[in-house]
């Protein structure tokens, strides 16, 4: 048998040397590499996970196989949240859940390819979350990066018309990981309509938008409700610190959502029942999100001042909880090693997010401010 695909090394596995250097510091490593939330989910979410003795029917439902599309309770909570947050009216038919959005990002190209076999290209921002490219590779498709401008925004007019004709989908991500840029989502929606390409908008950092209110592509598509040709992708991992529970959703064009919902049902993709119940509870509360915003904002400011004192220029992001900083030497890998060796802090080299990011590092604000202050102390700042 001839061997085919060999998975590339997972980016964060390449940090082992830096991890060792950082861990050697007294007090241990401060891990700001992966964007994994470390703050607790709201207590009501944990209570909801355990079930409600006053609602035995719901409890029994949580024991059986859950619906792949998502329970009506959860989809209704999503509908309500979308209305409050973005003033967009959806019905539950516009909405379905996924097992965390990484799974959705990684698998959607293969489902769409089955539906539209004459398209072979996935467009995504050139500096981005690596799974957009990986989803195309895993589907045997052509990943084509779209250039970003100096503010890290997608340059839609730089998309080659030949690539647009072959495109199965365009990914946008606002606020963007890693650089925190804010795209014009209405422009992305119209580009999609003009070119007949569905636009998938990953909005998992929407609650952590700093420059202006949160943005959504919902309402910017075609048709009466503005959902034709667009799908927004959301997660509870970042919003409600539920990364370990694996729950997200996608919402928008009822035809695309309906197709994905059916095909994903055949693939057995389901969010466990108790987690669906907890997710609905999380969406009903905004106070914990405001508290989390406060934590990220404080950490961004404290770390930005450390970076400045360490002699590099830094700008706070338009959204998200990452600092995206150019290495003074222009070499992101070398600077990541410097942070590990001198300050015991693990950061991600920018090349993880595309070749154009090689001169940067990404620093995730996922440690308490006391740990971040330890970094300053180790550097004698
Ligand atoms: C841009 C972006 N999209 C999606 C995800 C996946 O999040 P989850 O699978 O936890 O929903 C992440 C996680 O870091 C991300 O940064």
Coordinates of C-alpha atoms and ligand atoms in Angstrom, one line a residue:
X1 CA 0.0 0.0 0.0
X2 CA 1.4 3.5 -0.8
X3 CA 1.4 5.9 2.1
X4 CA -0.4 9.2 1.5
X5 CA -1.0 12.1 3.9
X6 CA 1.4 12.6 6.8
X7 CA 0.0 15.0 9.4
X8 CA 2.4 17.9 10.1
X9 CA 3.8 18.3 13.6
X10 CA 1.2 20.1 15.7
X11 CA 2.5 23.7 16.1
X12 CA 2.5 23.8 19.9
X13 CA 4.5 20.5 20.1
X14 CA 7.3 22.4 18.5
X15 CA 7.7 24.5 21.6
X16 CA 9.3 21.7 23.8
X17 CA 12.8 23.4 24.1
X18 CA 11.3 26.8 25.0
X19 CA 8.9 25.0 27.5
X20 CA 11.9 23.4 29.2
X21 CA 13.7 26.7 29.4
X22 CA 10.7 28.5 30.9
X23 CA 9.9 25.7 33.4
X24 CA 13.4 26.0 34.8
X25 CA 12.6 29.3 36.4
X26 CA 11.8 29.4 40.1
X27 CA 8.0 29.6 40.3
X28 CA 7.6 27.6 37.1
X29 CA 6.6 28.5 33.6
X30 CA 4.0 31.2 32.8
X31 CA 2.2 29.7 29.8
X32 CA 0.9 32.3 27.5
X33 CA 1.2 30.2 24.3
X34 CA -2.1 28.4 23.7
X35 CA -5.2 30.6 23.8
X36 CA -6.9 28.3 26.3
X37 CA -9.0 30.1 29.0
X38 CA -7.9 29.3 32.5
X39 CA -10.5 31.3 34.4
X40 CA -13.6 29.5 35.8
X41 CA -16.9 29.2 34.1
X42 CA -19.8 30.8 36.0
X43 CA -21.0 28.7 38.9
X44 CA -24.6 28.4 37.4
X45 CA -23.0 26.5 34.5
X46 CA -21.4 24.0 36.8
X47 CA -24.7 23.5 38.6
X48 CA -26.6 23.1 35.3
X49 CA -24.1 20.3 34.3
X50 CA -25.2 18.3 37.3
X51 CA -28.9 18.3 36.4
X52 CA -32.0 19.7 37.9
X53 CA -34.0 17.4 40.2
X54 CA -37.0 19.6 39.7
X55 CA -37.0 18.8 36.0
X56 CA -36.7 15.0 35.8
X57 CA -37.8 14.9 32.1
X58 CA -35.0 17.1 31.0
X59 CA -32.6 15.1 33.1
X60 CA -33.7 11.9 31.5
X61 CA -33.3 13.5 28.1
X62 CA -29.7 14.4 29.0
X63 CA -29.0 10.7 29.5
X64 CA -30.0 9.6 26.0
X65 CA -28.3 10.5 22.7
X66 CA -28.5 14.2 22.3
X67 CA -29.8 15.8 19.1
X68 CA -27.0 16.6 16.7
X69 CA -28.5 19.9 15.7
X70 CA -28.8 21.0 19.3
X71 CA -31.7 21.0 21.7
X72 CA -34.5 23.5 21.2
X73 CA -33.7 25.0 24.6
X74 CA -30.1 25.7 23.5
X75 CA -31.0 26.9 20.0
X76 CA -33.6 29.2 21.5
X77 CA -31.0 30.6 23.9
X78 CA -28.7 31.2 20.9
X79 CA -31.5 32.9 19.0
X80 CA -32.2 35.2 22.0
X81 CA -28.5 36.0 22.5
X82 CA -28.1 36.8 18.8
X83 CA -31.0 39.2 19.0
X84 CA -29.7 41.0 22.0
X85 CA -26.1 41.1 20.9
X86 CA -26.4 41.8 17.2
X87 CA -30.1 42.9 16.8
X88 CA -30.5 40.1 14.3
X89 CA -33.7 38.0 14.2
X90 CA -33.1 34.3 13.5
X91 CA -35.3 31.3 13.8
X92 CA -34.1 28.1 15.3
X93 CA -33.8 26.7 11.7
X94 CA -31.0 29.1 11.1
X95 CA -29.0 27.6 14.0
X96 CA -27.2 24.3 14.8
X97 CA -24.5 23.4 17.4
X98 CA -21.0 21.9 17.0
X99 CA -18.6 20.1 19.2
X100 CA -16.5 23.2 19.8
X101 CA -15.7 25.3 16.7
X102 CA -12.3 23.8 16.0
X103 CA -14.1 20.7 14.9
X104 CA -16.4 22.8 12.7
X105 CA -13.6 24.7 11.1
X106 CA -11.6 21.5 10.5
X107 CA -14.5 19.5 9.0
X108 CA -16.7 21.9 7.1
X109 CA -14.6 22.0 3.9
X110 CA -15.0 18.3 3.5
X111 CA -18.8 18.4 3.8
X112 CA -19.1 21.4 1.4
X113 CA -16.8 19.6 -1.1
X114 CA -19.3 16.7 -1.3
X115 CA -22.0 19.1 -2.0
X116 CA -20.1 21.3 -4.6
X117 CA -17.6 19.0 -6.2
X118 CA -16.7 21.5 -8.9
X119 CA -15.1 23.8 -6.3
X120 CA -11.7 23.0 -4.8
X121 CA -10.5 26.1 -3.0
X122 CA -10.7 27.4 0.6
X123 CA -9.9 31.1 1.1
X124 CA -8.8 32.3 4.5
X125 CA -6.7 35.2 6.0
X126 CA -3.0 34.9 5.4
X127 CA -2.3 35.6 9.1
X128 CA -4.8 33.4 10.9
X129 CA -5.8 30.5 13.2
X130 CA -4.1 27.5 11.5
X131 CA -7.2 25.3 11.4
X132 CA -8.6 27.2 8.4
X133 CA -5.7 26.0 6.3
X134 CA -5.8 22.6 7.9
X135 CA -9.5 22.1 7.2
X136 CA -8.8 22.6 3.5
X137 CA -5.8 20.2 3.6
X138 CA -7.8 17.5 5.5
X139 CA -10.5 17.7 2.7
X140 CA -7.8 17.4 0.0
X141 CA -8.6 21.0 -1.2
X142 CA -6.4 23.9 -2.1
X143 CA -5.9 26.3 0.8
X144 CA -5.4 29.8 -0.6
X145 CA -4.4 32.6 1.9
X146 CA -5.9 36.0 1.3
X147 CA -3.5 38.9 2.1
X148 CA -4.2 41.2 5.1
X149 CA -3.4 44.9 5.3
X150 CA -1.3 46.8 7.8
X151 CA -4.2 46.6 10.3
X152 CA -4.4 42.8 9.8
X153 CA -7.7 43.2 7.9
X154 CA -8.6 40.9 5.0
X155 CA -7.9 42.5 1.6
X156 CA -10.9 41.3 -0.4
X157 CA -9.8 43.1 -3.5
X158 CA -6.5 41.1 -3.5
X159 CA -8.4 37.9 -4.1
X160 CA -7.5 36.6 -7.6
X161 CA -10.8 36.2 -9.6
X162 CA -9.6 32.8 -10.8
X163 CA -9.4 31.7 -7.1
X164 CA -12.8 33.2 -6.4
X165 CA -14.3 31.2 -9.2
X166 CA -12.9 28.0 -7.6
X167 CA -13.8 28.9 -4.0
X168 CA -15.9 26.7 -1.9
X169 CA -15.9 29.1 1.0
X170 CA -14.2 32.2 2.4
X171 CA -13.2 32.4 6.1
X172 CA -13.1 35.7 7.9
X173 CA -12.2 36.0 11.6
X174 CA -13.2 39.1 13.6
X175 CA -11.7 39.9 16.1
X176 CA -8.9 38.1 14.5
X177 CA -6.6 35.5 16.1
X178 CA -3.6 36.2 16.4
X179 CA -3.5 39.9 15.5
X180 CA -6.8 41.3 16.9
X181 CA -7.8 43.0 13.7
X182 CA -11.4 44.0 13.0
X183 CA -12.7 43.3 9.5
X184 CA -15.5 45.0 7.6
X185 CA -17.9 42.1 7.8
X186 CA -20.6 43.8 5.6
X187 CA -17.9 44.1 2.9
X188 CA -17.1 40.4 3.3
X189 CA -20.8 39.6 3.0
X190 CA -21.2 41.6 -0.2
X191 CA -18.0 40.1 -1.7
X192 CA -19.5 36.7 -1.1
X193 CA -22.8 37.6 -2.8
X194 CA -21.0 39.2 -5.8
X195 CA -18.9 36.1 -6.3
X196 CA -21.3 33.4 -5.3
X197 CA -19.0 32.2 -2.5
X198 CA -20.4 31.4 1.0
X199 CA -18.7 33.5 3.7
X200 CA -18.0 31.8 7.0
X201 CA -17.3 34.3 9.7
X202 CA -15.6 33.0 12.8
X203 CA -16.8 35.3 15.6
X204 CA -15.6 33.4 18.7
X205 CA -13.9 36.5 20.1
X206 CA -16.9 38.8 19.5
X207 CA -17.5 39.4 23.2
X208 CA -13.9 40.7 23.5
X209 CA -14.2 43.5 21.0
X210 CA -12.4 46.6 22.3
X211 CA -12.8 49.1 19.5
X212 CA -16.6 49.6 19.2
X213 CA -19.4 47.1 19.7
X214 CA -19.2 43.4 18.8
X215 CA -19.7 42.7 15.1
X216 CA -21.4 39.9 13.2
X217 CA -21.7 39.0 9.6
X218 CA -25.4 38.1 10.3
X219 CA -27.5 40.7 8.6
X220 CA -24.8 41.3 6.0
X221 CA -25.8 38.5 3.6
X222 CA -28.4 38.5 0.9
X223 CA -32.2 38.0 1.2
X224 CA -34.7 39.6 3.6
X225 CA -33.0 38.7 6.9
X226 CA -29.5 39.2 5.5
X227 CA -28.4 35.6 6.1
X228 CA -28.3 34.4 2.6
X229 CA -24.7 33.2 1.7
X230 CA -23.3 33.9 5.2
X231 CA -22.7 31.7 8.3
X232 CA -21.5 33.0 11.7
X233 CA -19.5 30.7 13.9
X234 CA -19.5 31.1 17.6
X235 CA -18.1 29.3 20.7
X236 CA -18.7 29.2 24.4
X237 CA -15.0 28.3 25.0
X238 CA -13.8 31.9 25.2
X239 CA -17.0 33.7 26.1
X240 CA -17.9 31.6 29.1
X241 CA -14.6 29.8 29.8
X242 CA -16.1 26.5 28.7
X243 CA -13.3 25.3 26.4
X244 CA -13.2 21.9 28.2
X245 CA -16.9 21.3 27.6
X246 CA -16.7 21.6 23.7
X247 CA -19.7 23.5 22.6
X248 CA -20.1 26.1 19.8
X249 CA -22.6 26.8 17.1
X250 CA -23.1 28.0 13.5
X251 CA -25.9 30.2 12.3
X252 CA -27.0 31.9 9.2
X253 CA -28.1 30.9 5.7
X254 CA -30.8 28.2 6.3
X255 CA -29.9 26.3 3.3
X256 CA -26.2 25.9 4.2
X257 CA -27.0 25.4 7.9
X258 CA -29.7 22.8 6.9
X259 CA -27.3 20.9 4.7
X260 CA -24.5 20.9 7.3
X261 CA -26.9 19.9 10.1
X262 CA -28.0 16.8 8.1
X263 CA -24.6 15.7 7.0
X264 CA -23.2 16.2 10.5
X265 CA -26.0 14.2 11.9
X266 CA -24.9 11.2 9.8
X267 CA -21.3 11.7 11.0
X268 CA -22.5 11.4 14.6
X269 CA -21.3 14.8 15.7
X270 CA -23.2 15.6 18.9
X271 CA -22.7 17.9 21.9
X272 CA -23.5 15.9 25.1
X273 CA -26.9 16.7 26.6
X274 CA -25.7 18.0 30.0
X275 CA -23.3 20.4 28.2
X276 CA -26.1 21.7 25.9
X277 CA -28.1 22.4 29.0
X278 CA -25.2 24.2 30.7
X279 CA -24.5 26.2 27.4
X280 CA -28.1 27.5 27.4
X281 CA -27.6 28.7 31.0
X282 CA -24.3 30.4 30.1
X283 CA -25.9 32.3 27.2
X284 CA -28.6 33.7 29.6
X285 CA -26.0 35.5 31.6
X286 CA -23.9 38.5 30.5
X287 CA -22.4 39.5 33.9
X288 CA -19.7 36.8 33.8
X289 CA -18.7 38.0 30.3
X290 CA -18.3 41.5 31.6
X291 CA -16.1 40.3 34.4
X292 CA -14.0 38.3 32.0
X293 CA -13.6 41.3 29.7
X294 CA -12.3 43.2 32.7
X295 CA -9.7 40.4 33.4
X296 CA -8.5 40.3 29.8
X297 CA -8.3 44.1 29.5
X298 CA -6.2 44.4 32.6
X299 CA -3.8 41.7 31.6
X300 CA -3.5 43.2 28.1
X301 CA -2.5 46.5 29.6
X302 CA -0.1 45.1 32.1
X303 CA 1.6 42.9 29.6
X304 CA 1.8 45.7 27.0
X305 CA 3.6 47.8 29.5
X306 CA 6.1 45.0 30.2
X307 CA 6.7 44.6 26.4
X308 CA 7.3 48.4 26.1
X309 CA 9.8 48.4 29.0
X310 CA 11.5 45.4 27.4
X311 CA 12.1 47.7 24.4
X312 CA 9.6 46.7 21.8
X313 CA 6.7 48.6 20.3
X314 CA 3.2 47.3 21.0
X315 CA -0.4 48.2 20.2
X316 CA -3.4 47.0 22.0
X317 CA -5.6 44.8 19.8
X318 CA -8.9 46.0 18.3
X319 CA -10.3 42.8 19.9
X320 CA -9.4 39.4 21.3
X321 CA -7.0 38.6 24.1
X322 CA -3.7 38.3 22.4
X323 CA -0.8 40.7 22.0
X324 CA 0.7 40.5 18.6
X325 CA 4.1 42.0 18.8
X326 CA 6.9 42.4 16.2
X327 CA 10.2 41.1 17.6
X328 CA 12.9 43.8 17.8
X329 CA 15.2 41.6 15.8
X330 CA 12.5 40.7 13.3
X331 CA 12.8 37.0 14.2
X332 CA 9.7 35.7 16.1
X333 CA 11.2 32.2 17.0
X334 CA 14.4 33.8 18.4
X335 CA 12.3 36.3 20.5
X336 CA 10.0 33.5 21.7
X337 CA 13.1 31.7 23.0
X338 CA 14.3 34.9 24.6
X339 CA 11.0 35.2 26.6
X340 CA 11.3 31.6 27.7
X341 CA 14.9 31.8 28.8
X342 CA 14.9 35.3 30.4
X343 CA 11.4 35.5 31.8
X344 CA 10.1 31.9 32.1
X345 CA 7.2 32.8 29.8
X346 CA 6.0 30.6 26.9
X347 CA 4.7 32.6 23.9
X348 CA 3.9 31.5 20.4
X349 CA 6.2 32.3 17.4
X350 CA 4.2 34.2 14.8
X351 CA 5.0 31.7 12.1
X352 CA 2.4 29.4 13.6
X353 CA -0.2 31.7 12.1
X354 CA 1.2 32.0 8.5
X355 CA 4.5 32.8 6.9
X356 CA 3.8 36.5 7.0
X357 CA 3.8 36.3 10.8
X358 CA 7.3 35.1 11.2
X359 CA 8.6 38.4 12.6
X360 CA 6.1 38.4 15.4
X361 CA 5.1 36.6 18.5
X362 CA 1.6 36.1 19.9
X363 CA 1.1 36.4 23.7
X364 CA -2.2 35.0 25.1
X365 CA -3.6 36.7 28.2
X366 CA -4.6 33.4 29.8
X367 CA -2.7 33.7 33.1
X368 CA -3.8 35.7 36.2
X369 CA -2.3 39.1 36.5
X370 CA -0.1 38.0 39.5
X371 CA 1.7 35.5 37.1
X372 CA 2.1 38.2 34.5
X373 CA 3.6 40.5 37.1
X374 CA 6.1 37.7 37.9
X375 CA 7.3 38.1 34.3
X376 CA 8.1 41.7 35.0
X377 CA 9.9 40.8 38.2
X378 CA 12.1 38.2 36.4
X379 CA 13.1 40.8 33.9
X380 CA 13.9 43.2 36.6
X381 CA 11.4 45.8 35.3
Ligands
LIG1 C1 -10.1 31.9 15.7 C2 -10.5 30.7 16.5 N1 -11.5 29.9 16.0 C3 -11.9 28.8 16.6 C4 -11.2 28.4 17.8 C5 -11.7 27.1 18.4 O1 -12.3 27.2 19.6 P1 -13.3 26.1 20.2 O2 -13.0 24.8 19.4 O3 -12.8 25.9 21.6 O4 -14.7 26.6 20.0 C6 -10.2 29.1 18.3 C7 -9.5 28.7 19.5 O5 -8.4 29.2 19.9 C8 -9.8 30.3 17.6 O6 -8.8 31.1 18.1

